[in-house]
């Protein structure tokens, strides 16, 4: 059988620990036998980031702008313990943060649904995808502890020196104070990323804020979304048969729980942080979540939603057998290959991505799964397999489907 041909290379960002090992296995076992892989490879493993003073992360993000589609392995975000463990020159920044800053993107997360693993919310039969704004608000705030009576004001000084003032509160005793901001450029690119993603997935888009209470701040988010929708997306949404829908966050929460899923839920930074953990947990597991960063220019970076699974890695180094779930990492590859196939009009590549996803899902639905899922699955017959055997079981099914 001749291998499937690619046109444009995928930007490949290798990573750390257990996911780095899975990365190699996936390529050897599930990709290289079928696809003549073309990648522009960047080693984002912590050792190589340190050797290059993190330049490799910047280069990988720039390559994503050049080629348009990237696939990324989970990476270590160094903390004090990692600086010691890897004898680092510096506590390098989170690669995801660096890449996000360069691509100016929005992160979309969606669950991988399989038979036998029921969401905690029974009526969720289709995926709910969270789109989280990743700039500003409480994550870039300034806070103050107030320890005595006094007057707190919001002051804006324009470049020409003009001041605009507004009273926050007259403190009669101790309290706390906080200032935060956002910028139109970021809100606009968040909105466009959401509209583009909804079109790409052919799913309705919901957006929610607390605009009834925050009449200027949150209301501005609502207005920006509406203006961009009216001016740029109304028609393509109609053609795709999907809807844009705004509602108050309280109402959104109630509707989400009552819904059957099947939409993209755009959230402000804090709401997205909280709601994505709620949604992920209710669907089952972080190892069954896909994650993609989409830039307003239409660059895509696919990854798993979980980390490098450090505890399993140390067990692996001790020579113990691990049962690490490769699903999210496989789906990072299929997401990227499918997008590459669509952009380059390579039907075989798109079909291959579909088949690999189906074979992976079928493996679990036929009762063969890693330890994390055995605990969740309601199938009467299930078999726990180790990291590599899970991939071999997928390979068996993929081989049948590729005949
Ligand atoms: P983690 O890798 O998400 O794993 C936490 C725990 O979740 C694991 O110990 C395991 O539980 C379970 N788990 C996660 N993924 C799994 C999988 N694929 N299969 C089976 N079980 C899975 O988080 P961490 O171990 O706390 O973080 C390790 C490193 O990842 C950190 O250095 C952090 O900086 C980095 N990180 C990277 C990213 C990213 O690159 N996108 C995101 C988050 C964290 P059990 O041990 O109970 O089996
Ligand atoms: Mg969080």
CSV table of C-alpha atoms and ligand atoms in Angstrom, one decimal:
chain,number,residue,atom,x,y,z
A,1,UNK,CA,0.0,0.0,0.0
A,2,UNK,CA,1.4,3.4,-0.9
A,3,UNK,CA,1.6,6.0,1.8
A,4,UNK,CA,-0.7,9.1,1.8
A,5,UNK,CA,1.0,12.1,0.5
A,6,UNK,CA,1.2,15.5,2.2
A,7,UNK,CA,1.8,18.9,0.5
A,8,UNK,CA,2.6,21.5,3.1
A,9,UNK,CA,4.5,20.5,6.2
A,10,UNK,CA,2.8,20.4,9.7
A,11,UNK,CA,4.7,22.3,12.3
A,12,UNK,CA,5.6,19.6,14.9
A,13,UNK,CA,6.4,20.7,18.5
A,14,UNK,CA,7.8,17.9,20.5
A,15,UNK,CA,7.4,18.0,24.3
A,16,UNK,CA,8.2,16.4,27.7
A,17,UNK,CA,8.0,13.3,29.9
A,18,UNK,CA,5.3,10.7,29.4
A,19,UNK,CA,3.7,12.6,26.5
A,20,UNK,CA,7.0,12.8,24.7
A,21,UNK,CA,7.2,9.0,24.9
A,22,UNK,CA,3.6,8.7,23.7
A,23,UNK,CA,4.4,11.1,20.8
A,24,UNK,CA,7.1,8.8,19.5
A,25,UNK,CA,4.8,5.7,19.8
A,26,UNK,CA,2.0,7.5,18.0
A,27,UNK,CA,4.2,8.4,15.1
A,28,UNK,CA,5.8,4.9,14.8
A,29,UNK,CA,2.7,2.9,15.3
A,30,UNK,CA,-0.2,5.0,13.9
A,31,UNK,CA,1.1,7.6,11.5
A,32,UNK,CA,4.3,6.6,9.8
A,33,UNK,CA,3.0,3.3,8.5
A,34,UNK,CA,0.2,5.1,6.5
A,35,UNK,CA,1.3,8.7,5.9
A,36,UNK,CA,4.4,10.1,4.3
A,37,UNK,CA,4.6,12.6,7.1
A,38,UNK,CA,6.0,16.0,6.2
A,39,UNK,CA,6.8,18.0,9.3
A,40,UNK,CA,8.8,21.1,10.3
A,41,UNK,CA,10.2,19.7,13.6
A,42,UNK,CA,10.8,21.8,16.8
A,43,UNK,CA,12.0,20.2,20.0
A,44,UNK,CA,10.2,22.0,22.8
A,45,UNK,CA,11.5,19.5,25.3
A,46,UNK,CA,12.7,21.4,28.4
A,47,UNK,CA,16.4,20.6,27.8
A,48,UNK,CA,16.4,21.9,24.3
A,49,UNK,CA,14.4,25.0,25.4
A,50,UNK,CA,17.1,25.7,27.9
A,51,UNK,CA,19.9,25.1,25.4
A,52,UNK,CA,18.3,27.6,23.0
A,53,UNK,CA,17.3,30.1,25.7
A,54,UNK,CA,13.7,29.4,24.7
A,55,UNK,CA,14.3,30.6,21.2
A,56,UNK,CA,13.0,27.3,19.9
A,57,UNK,CA,9.5,28.1,21.2
A,58,UNK,CA,9.5,31.5,19.4
A,59,UNK,CA,10.8,29.8,16.2
A,60,UNK,CA,8.0,27.2,16.4
A,61,UNK,CA,5.3,29.9,16.9
A,62,UNK,CA,6.8,31.8,13.9
A,63,UNK,CA,6.8,28.6,11.8
A,64,UNK,CA,3.1,28.2,12.7
A,65,UNK,CA,2.4,31.6,11.2
A,66,UNK,CA,4.4,30.6,8.1
A,67,UNK,CA,2.7,27.2,7.5
A,68,UNK,CA,-0.7,27.7,9.2
A,69,UNK,CA,-1.1,24.4,11.2
A,70,UNK,CA,0.8,23.0,14.1
A,71,UNK,CA,0.6,20.1,16.4
A,72,UNK,CA,2.1,20.3,19.9
A,73,UNK,CA,3.0,17.8,22.6
A,74,UNK,CA,2.5,18.7,26.2
A,75,UNK,CA,5.4,20.5,27.7
A,76,UNK,CA,6.7,21.3,31.2
A,77,UNK,CA,6.1,24.8,32.5
A,78,UNK,CA,9.1,25.2,34.7
A,79,UNK,CA,8.7,26.1,38.4
A,80,UNK,CA,11.4,26.2,41.1
A,81,UNK,CA,11.5,22.4,41.4
A,82,UNK,CA,12.0,22.0,37.6
A,83,UNK,CA,14.8,24.6,37.6
A,84,UNK,CA,16.6,22.3,40.0
A,85,UNK,CA,15.6,19.0,38.3
A,86,UNK,CA,16.8,20.1,34.9
A,87,UNK,CA,19.5,22.5,36.1
A,88,UNK,CA,17.9,25.3,34.1
A,89,UNK,CA,19.6,28.7,33.3
A,90,UNK,CA,16.3,30.4,33.9
A,91,UNK,CA,12.7,29.7,34.9
A,92,UNK,CA,11.5,29.8,31.3
A,93,UNK,CA,7.9,31.0,30.6
A,94,UNK,CA,5.1,28.6,29.8
A,95,UNK,CA,5.5,27.6,26.1
A,96,UNK,CA,1.7,27.8,25.7
A,97,UNK,CA,1.8,31.4,27.0
A,98,UNK,CA,4.6,32.3,24.6
A,99,UNK,CA,2.9,30.7,21.6
A,100,UNK,CA,-0.5,32.3,22.5
A,101,UNK,CA,1.1,35.8,22.8
A,102,UNK,CA,2.7,35.4,19.3
A,103,UNK,CA,-0.4,33.9,17.6
A,104,UNK,CA,-2.9,36.0,19.6
A,105,UNK,CA,-5.3,33.2,19.8
A,106,UNK,CA,-8.3,31.8,21.6
A,107,UNK,CA,-8.3,28.3,23.1
A,108,UNK,CA,-11.2,25.9,22.2
A,109,UNK,CA,-11.7,22.7,24.2
A,110,UNK,CA,-14.1,19.9,23.4
A,111,UNK,CA,-14.7,16.4,24.9
A,112,UNK,CA,-14.1,13.2,22.9
A,113,UNK,CA,-17.4,11.2,23.4
A,114,UNK,CA,-17.4,7.4,23.6
A,115,UNK,CA,-20.1,4.9,24.2
A,116,UNK,CA,-19.9,3.5,27.8
A,117,UNK,CA,-18.6,6.7,29.4
A,118,UNK,CA,-21.7,8.8,30.3
A,119,UNK,CA,-21.4,12.5,31.1
A,120,UNK,CA,-22.5,13.4,34.6
A,121,UNK,CA,-25.3,15.4,32.9
A,122,UNK,CA,-27.4,12.7,31.2
A,123,UNK,CA,-28.9,14.8,28.5
A,124,UNK,CA,-25.5,15.9,27.1
A,125,UNK,CA,-25.4,13.6,24.0
A,126,UNK,CA,-23.3,16.0,21.9
A,127,UNK,CA,-20.0,17.8,22.8
A,128,UNK,CA,-20.0,21.2,24.4
A,129,UNK,CA,-17.0,23.2,23.3
A,130,UNK,CA,-15.7,26.0,25.5
A,131,UNK,CA,-14.0,29.0,23.9
A,132,UNK,CA,-12.0,30.9,26.6
A,133,UNK,CA,-10.8,34.4,26.1
A,134,UNK,CA,-7.2,34.3,27.2
A,135,UNK,CA,-6.3,37.9,27.9
A,136,UNK,CA,-6.9,40.4,30.7
A,137,UNK,CA,-9.6,40.8,33.3
A,138,UNK,CA,-8.8,39.4,36.7
A,139,UNK,CA,-5.7,37.7,35.3
A,140,UNK,CA,-4.0,41.0,34.8
A,141,UNK,CA,-5.4,42.9,37.7
A,142,UNK,CA,-4.0,45.3,40.3
A,143,UNK,CA,-5.1,44.7,43.9
A,144,UNK,CA,-4.9,46.6,47.1
A,145,UNK,CA,-5.6,45.9,50.7
A,146,UNK,CA,-7.3,48.9,52.3
A,147,UNK,CA,-6.5,49.2,56.0
A,148,UNK,CA,-8.2,52.5,57.0
A,149,UNK,CA,-11.1,54.8,56.0
A,150,UNK,CA,-10.6,56.8,52.8
A,151,UNK,CA,-11.8,57.4,49.3
A,152,UNK,CA,-11.0,55.1,46.3
A,153,UNK,CA,-11.2,56.4,42.8
A,154,UNK,CA,-10.7,55.1,39.3
A,155,UNK,CA,-8.4,57.6,37.4
A,156,UNK,CA,-7.6,57.6,33.7
A,157,UNK,CA,-4.9,60.0,32.6
A,158,UNK,CA,-4.9,60.5,28.8
A,159,UNK,CA,-1.6,61.1,27.0
A,160,UNK,CA,-2.4,64.8,26.8
A,161,UNK,CA,-2.8,64.9,30.6
A,162,UNK,CA,-6.6,65.1,30.7
A,163,UNK,CA,-8.0,63.2,33.7
A,164,UNK,CA,-11.2,61.2,34.0
A,165,UNK,CA,-12.2,60.3,37.5
A,166,UNK,CA,-14.9,58.1,39.0
A,167,UNK,CA,-15.6,57.3,42.6
A,168,UNK,CA,-15.3,53.6,43.4
A,169,UNK,CA,-16.1,53.6,47.1
A,170,UNK,CA,-15.7,55.7,50.3
A,171,UNK,CA,-14.3,53.3,52.8
A,172,UNK,CA,-15.4,53.8,56.4
A,173,UNK,CA,-13.2,51.0,57.6
A,174,UNK,CA,-10.8,48.4,56.1
A,175,UNK,CA,-11.5,46.5,52.9
A,176,UNK,CA,-10.1,45.4,49.5
A,177,UNK,CA,-9.8,47.0,46.1
A,178,UNK,CA,-9.1,45.8,42.6
A,179,UNK,CA,-8.6,47.3,39.2
A,180,UNK,CA,-8.7,45.4,35.9
A,181,UNK,CA,-8.8,46.0,32.1
A,182,UNK,CA,-9.2,44.6,28.7
A,183,UNK,CA,-8.4,46.1,25.2
A,184,UNK,CA,-10.6,46.2,22.1
A,185,UNK,CA,-8.0,44.6,19.9
A,186,UNK,CA,-8.0,41.4,22.1
A,187,UNK,CA,-11.8,41.3,22.5
A,188,UNK,CA,-12.2,41.7,18.7
A,189,UNK,CA,-9.8,38.9,17.9
A,190,UNK,CA,-11.5,36.7,20.5
A,191,UNK,CA,-14.9,37.4,18.8
A,192,UNK,CA,-13.5,36.6,15.3
A,193,UNK,CA,-11.8,33.4,16.5
A,194,UNK,CA,-15.1,32.2,18.0
A,195,UNK,CA,-17.1,33.0,14.8
A,196,UNK,CA,-14.5,31.3,12.6
A,197,UNK,CA,-14.4,28.2,14.9
A,198,UNK,CA,-18.2,27.9,15.0
A,199,UNK,CA,-18.3,28.1,11.2
A,200,UNK,CA,-15.4,25.5,10.9
A,201,UNK,CA,-17.2,23.1,13.3
A,202,UNK,CA,-20.7,23.9,12.0
A,203,UNK,CA,-21.9,24.5,15.5
A,204,UNK,CA,-24.1,27.2,17.0
A,205,UNK,CA,-22.1,29.8,19.0
A,206,UNK,CA,-23.3,31.0,22.5
A,207,UNK,CA,-21.7,34.0,24.2
A,208,UNK,CA,-22.5,35.0,27.8
A,209,UNK,CA,-21.3,37.8,30.1
A,210,UNK,CA,-22.7,39.6,33.2
A,211,UNK,CA,-23.8,42.7,31.2
A,212,UNK,CA,-26.8,43.5,33.4
A,213,UNK,CA,-24.5,44.3,36.3
A,214,UNK,CA,-21.4,45.4,34.4
A,215,UNK,CA,-23.1,47.9,32.2
A,216,UNK,CA,-19.9,49.3,30.6
A,217,UNK,CA,-17.2,46.5,30.9
A,218,UNK,CA,-19.1,43.3,30.1
A,219,UNK,CA,-21.6,45.2,28.0
A,220,UNK,CA,-18.7,46.3,25.8
A,221,UNK,CA,-17.8,42.6,25.1
A,222,UNK,CA,-21.5,42.0,24.2
A,223,UNK,CA,-21.5,44.9,21.8
A,224,UNK,CA,-18.2,44.0,20.1
A,225,UNK,CA,-19.5,40.5,19.4
A,226,UNK,CA,-22.7,41.8,18.0
A,227,UNK,CA,-21.1,44.4,15.8
A,228,UNK,CA,-18.6,42.0,14.3
A,229,UNK,CA,-21.3,39.4,13.8
A,230,UNK,CA,-23.6,41.8,12.0
A,231,UNK,CA,-20.9,43.2,9.8
A,232,UNK,CA,-18.9,40.1,9.0
A,233,UNK,CA,-20.5,36.8,9.8
A,234,UNK,CA,-24.3,37.0,9.6
A,235,UNK,CA,-24.4,35.7,6.0
A,236,UNK,CA,-21.9,32.8,6.4
A,237,UNK,CA,-23.7,31.7,9.6
A,238,UNK,CA,-27.0,31.6,7.6
A,239,UNK,CA,-25.4,29.6,4.8
A,240,UNK,CA,-23.9,27.1,7.3
A,241,UNK,CA,-27.3,26.8,9.0
A,242,UNK,CA,-25.9,27.8,12.4
A,243,UNK,CA,-26.9,30.6,14.9
A,244,UNK,CA,-25.1,33.2,17.1
A,245,UNK,CA,-26.9,33.6,20.4
A,246,UNK,CA,-26.1,36.0,23.3
A,247,UNK,CA,-27.4,35.5,26.8
A,248,UNK,CA,-26.7,36.5,30.4
A,249,UNK,CA,-24.2,34.1,32.1
A,250,UNK,CA,-26.7,33.0,34.7
A,251,UNK,CA,-29.2,32.1,32.0
A,252,UNK,CA,-26.4,30.4,29.9
A,253,UNK,CA,-25.5,28.1,32.9
A,254,UNK,CA,-29.1,27.0,33.3
A,255,UNK,CA,-29.5,26.4,29.5
A,256,UNK,CA,-26.2,24.5,29.2
A,257,UNK,CA,-27.3,22.0,31.9
A,258,UNK,CA,-30.7,21.5,30.3
A,259,UNK,CA,-29.2,21.3,26.7
A,260,UNK,CA,-28.2,18.2,24.7
A,261,UNK,CA,-24.9,19.9,23.8
A,262,UNK,CA,-23.6,20.5,20.3
A,263,UNK,CA,-22.6,24.1,20.5
A,264,UNK,CA,-19.6,26.4,21.2
A,265,UNK,CA,-19.8,28.4,24.4
A,266,UNK,CA,-17.7,31.5,24.4
A,267,UNK,CA,-16.7,32.7,27.8
A,268,UNK,CA,-14.8,35.7,29.2
A,269,UNK,CA,-11.4,34.7,30.8
A,270,UNK,CA,-12.6,33.9,34.3
A,271,UNK,CA,-15.8,32.3,33.3
A,272,UNK,CA,-13.9,30.1,30.8
A,273,UNK,CA,-11.4,29.1,33.4
A,274,UNK,CA,-14.1,27.9,35.8
A,275,UNK,CA,-16.5,26.5,33.2
A,276,UNK,CA,-14.0,24.5,31.2
A,277,UNK,CA,-13.0,22.5,34.3
A,278,UNK,CA,-16.7,22.0,35.1
A,279,UNK,CA,-17.4,20.8,31.6
A,280,UNK,CA,-14.3,18.6,31.4
A,281,UNK,CA,-15.1,16.9,34.7
A,282,UNK,CA,-18.7,16.4,33.8
A,283,UNK,CA,-17.7,14.7,30.5
A,284,UNK,CA,-15.3,12.4,32.3
A,285,UNK,CA,-11.6,13.0,31.9
A,286,UNK,CA,-8.9,15.5,30.8
A,287,UNK,CA,-7.4,12.7,28.8
A,288,UNK,CA,-10.5,12.8,26.7
A,289,UNK,CA,-10.4,16.5,25.9
A,290,UNK,CA,-9.1,18.1,22.7
A,291,UNK,CA,-7.7,21.5,22.7
A,292,UNK,CA,-6.9,23.9,19.8
A,293,UNK,CA,-5.6,27.4,19.7
A,294,UNK,CA,-7.1,29.4,16.8
A,295,UNK,CA,-5.7,32.8,15.8
A,296,UNK,CA,-7.8,35.5,14.2
A,297,UNK,CA,-5.7,35.1,11.0
A,298,UNK,CA,-6.7,31.4,10.9
A,299,UNK,CA,-3.6,29.7,12.2
A,300,UNK,CA,-4.3,26.5,14.1
A,301,UNK,CA,-2.3,24.8,16.9
A,302,UNK,CA,-3.6,21.5,18.1
A,303,UNK,CA,-2.6,19.9,21.5
A,304,UNK,CA,-3.9,17.7,24.3
A,305,UNK,CA,-5.7,19.4,27.2
A,306,UNK,CA,-3.7,17.6,29.9
A,307,UNK,CA,0.0,18.0,31.0
A,308,UNK,CA,3.0,15.7,30.6
A,309,UNK,CA,1.7,13.1,33.1
A,310,UNK,CA,4.7,13.4,35.3
A,311,UNK,CA,3.7,10.7,37.8
A,312,UNK,CA,3.4,8.1,35.1
A,313,UNK,CA,6.7,9.2,33.6
A,314,UNK,CA,8.6,8.5,36.8
A,315,UNK,CA,7.0,5.1,37.1
A,316,UNK,CA,8.0,4.5,33.5
A,317,UNK,CA,11.6,5.5,34.3
A,318,UNK,CA,11.6,3.0,37.2
A,319,UNK,CA,10.8,0.3,34.6
A,320,UNK,CA,7.1,-0.1,35.7
A,321,UNK,CA,4.4,-0.5,33.2
A,322,UNK,CA,2.1,2.5,32.8
A,323,UNK,CA,-1.4,2.8,31.5
A,324,UNK,CA,-1.4,6.4,30.1
A,325,UNK,CA,-4.3,7.4,27.8
A,326,UNK,CA,-3.0,8.6,24.4
A,327,UNK,CA,-6.4,9.7,23.1
A,328,UNK,CA,-6.0,13.5,23.5
A,329,UNK,CA,-2.6,13.4,21.9
A,330,UNK,CA,-3.8,11.2,19.0
A,331,UNK,CA,-6.7,13.7,18.5
A,332,UNK,CA,-4.2,16.5,18.4
A,333,UNK,CA,-2.5,14.8,15.5
A,334,UNK,CA,-5.8,13.9,13.7
A,335,UNK,CA,-7.0,17.5,14.2
A,336,UNK,CA,-3.9,18.9,12.6
A,337,UNK,CA,-3.7,16.4,9.8
A,338,UNK,CA,-7.4,16.9,8.9
A,339,UNK,CA,-6.9,20.7,8.9
A,340,UNK,CA,-3.8,20.3,6.7
A,341,UNK,CA,-5.8,18.0,4.4
A,342,UNK,CA,-8.6,20.5,4.1
A,343,UNK,CA,-6.3,23.5,3.4
A,344,UNK,CA,-4.3,21.5,0.8
A,345,UNK,CA,-7.4,19.7,-0.6
A,346,UNK,CA,-6.0,16.3,0.2
A,347,UNK,CA,-9.0,14.1,0.6
A,348,UNK,CA,-6.9,11.0,1.5
A,349,UNK,CA,-5.4,12.8,4.4
A,350,UNK,CA,-8.8,14.0,5.7
A,351,UNK,CA,-10.1,10.5,5.4
A,352,UNK,CA,-7.1,9.1,7.3
A,353,UNK,CA,-7.7,11.5,10.2
A,354,UNK,CA,-11.4,10.4,10.3
A,355,UNK,CA,-10.4,6.7,10.3
A,356,UNK,CA,-7.8,7.0,13.0
A,357,UNK,CA,-10.3,8.8,15.2
A,358,UNK,CA,-12.9,6.2,14.6
A,359,UNK,CA,-10.5,3.3,15.2
A,360,UNK,CA,-9.4,4.9,18.5
A,361,UNK,CA,-13.0,5.4,19.7
A,362,UNK,CA,-14.0,1.9,18.6
A,363,UNK,CA,-11.1,0.4,20.6
A,364,UNK,CA,-12.5,2.0,23.8
A,365,UNK,CA,-16.1,1.1,22.9
A,366,UNK,CA,-15.1,-2.5,22.4
A,367,UNK,CA,-13.9,-2.5,26.0
A,368,UNK,CA,-10.1,-2.0,25.5
A,369,UNK,CA,-8.9,1.0,27.5
A,370,UNK,CA,-6.3,2.6,29.8
A,371,UNK,CA,-6.7,2.6,33.6
A,372,UNK,CA,-8.2,6.1,33.8
A,373,UNK,CA,-11.2,5.0,31.7
A,374,UNK,CA,-11.7,1.6,33.3
A,375,UNK,CA,-12.9,3.4,36.4
A,376,UNK,CA,-15.4,5.5,34.4
A,377,UNK,CA,-16.7,3.1,31.8
A,378,UNK,CA,-20.0,1.4,32.3
A,379,UNK,CA,-19.3,-1.4,29.8
A,380,UNK,CA,-19.8,-4.9,31.4
A,381,UNK,CA,-16.7,-6.3,29.8
A,382,UNK,CA,-13.6,-4.2,29.9
A,383,UNK,CA,-9.9,-4.8,29.7
A,384,UNK,CA,-7.2,-2.5,31.1
A,385,UNK,CA,-4.1,-2.3,28.8
A,386,UNK,CA,-0.8,-0.6,29.1
A,387,UNK,CA,0.2,2.6,27.2
A,388,UNK,CA,1.8,0.8,24.2
A,389,UNK,CA,-0.8,-2.0,24.0
A,390,UNK,CA,-3.6,0.5,23.8
A,391,UNK,CA,-1.9,2.0,20.7
A,392,UNK,CA,-1.4,-1.5,19.2
A,393,UNK,CA,-5.1,-2.3,19.7
A,394,UNK,CA,-5.9,0.9,17.8
A,395,UNK,CA,-3.4,-0.1,15.1
A,396,UNK,CA,-5.2,-3.4,14.6
A,397,UNK,CA,-8.5,-1.7,14.0
A,398,UNK,CA,-7.0,1.0,11.9
A,399,UNK,CA,-5.4,-1.7,9.7
A,400,UNK,CA,-8.8,-3.3,9.0
A,401,UNK,CA,-10.3,0.1,8.2
A,402,UNK,CA,-7.5,1.0,5.8
A,403,UNK,CA,-7.9,-2.1,3.7
B,1,LIG,P1,-1.1,16.2,34.1
B,1,LIG,O1,0.0,15.9,33.2
B,1,LIG,O2,-2.3,16.8,33.5
B,1,LIG,O3,-1.5,14.9,35.0
B,1,LIG,C1,-2.2,15.0,36.2
B,1,LIG,C2,-2.9,13.6,36.5
B,1,LIG,O4,-4.0,13.5,35.7
B,1,LIG,C3,-2.0,12.5,36.2
B,1,LIG,O5,-1.1,12.2,37.3
B,1,LIG,C4,-3.0,11.4,36.0
B,1,LIG,O6,-3.6,10.9,37.2
B,1,LIG,C5,-4.1,12.1,35.2
B,1,LIG,N1,-3.8,12.2,33.8
B,1,LIG,C6,-3.5,13.3,33.0
B,1,LIG,N2,-3.4,13.0,31.7
B,1,LIG,C7,-3.6,11.6,31.7
B,1,LIG,C8,-3.5,10.7,30.6
B,1,LIG,N3,-3.3,11.1,29.3
B,1,LIG,N4,-3.7,9.4,30.9
B,1,LIG,C9,-4.0,9.0,32.1
B,1,LIG,N5,-4.0,9.8,33.2
B,1,LIG,C10,-3.8,11.1,33.0
B,1,LIG,O7,-0.6,17.3,35.2
B,1,LIG,P2,0.7,17.2,36.1
B,1,LIG,O8,1.3,15.9,36.2
B,1,LIG,O9,0.3,17.9,37.3
B,1,LIG,O10,1.7,18.2,35.3
B,1,LIG,C11,2.8,17.7,34.7
B,1,LIG,C12,3.5,18.8,33.9
B,1,LIG,O11,2.6,19.1,32.8
B,1,LIG,C13,3.8,20.0,34.7
B,1,LIG,O12,5.2,20.3,34.6
B,1,LIG,C14,3.0,21.1,33.9
B,1,LIG,O13,3.7,22.3,33.8
B,1,LIG,C15,2.7,20.5,32.6
B,1,LIG,N6,1.5,21.0,31.9
B,1,LIG,C16,1.5,21.2,30.6
B,1,LIG,C17,0.4,21.5,29.9
B,1,LIG,C18,0.5,21.7,28.4
B,1,LIG,O14,1.6,21.7,27.9
B,1,LIG,N7,-0.6,22.0,27.7
B,1,LIG,C19,-0.8,21.6,30.5
B,1,LIG,C20,-0.9,21.3,31.9
B,1,LIG,C21,0.3,21.0,32.6
B,1,LIG,P3,-3.0,9.6,38.0
B,1,LIG,O15,-1.6,9.9,38.4
B,1,LIG,O16,-4.0,9.6,39.1
B,1,LIG,O17,-3.1,8.4,37.1
B,2,LIG,MG1,-8.3,26.5,35.8
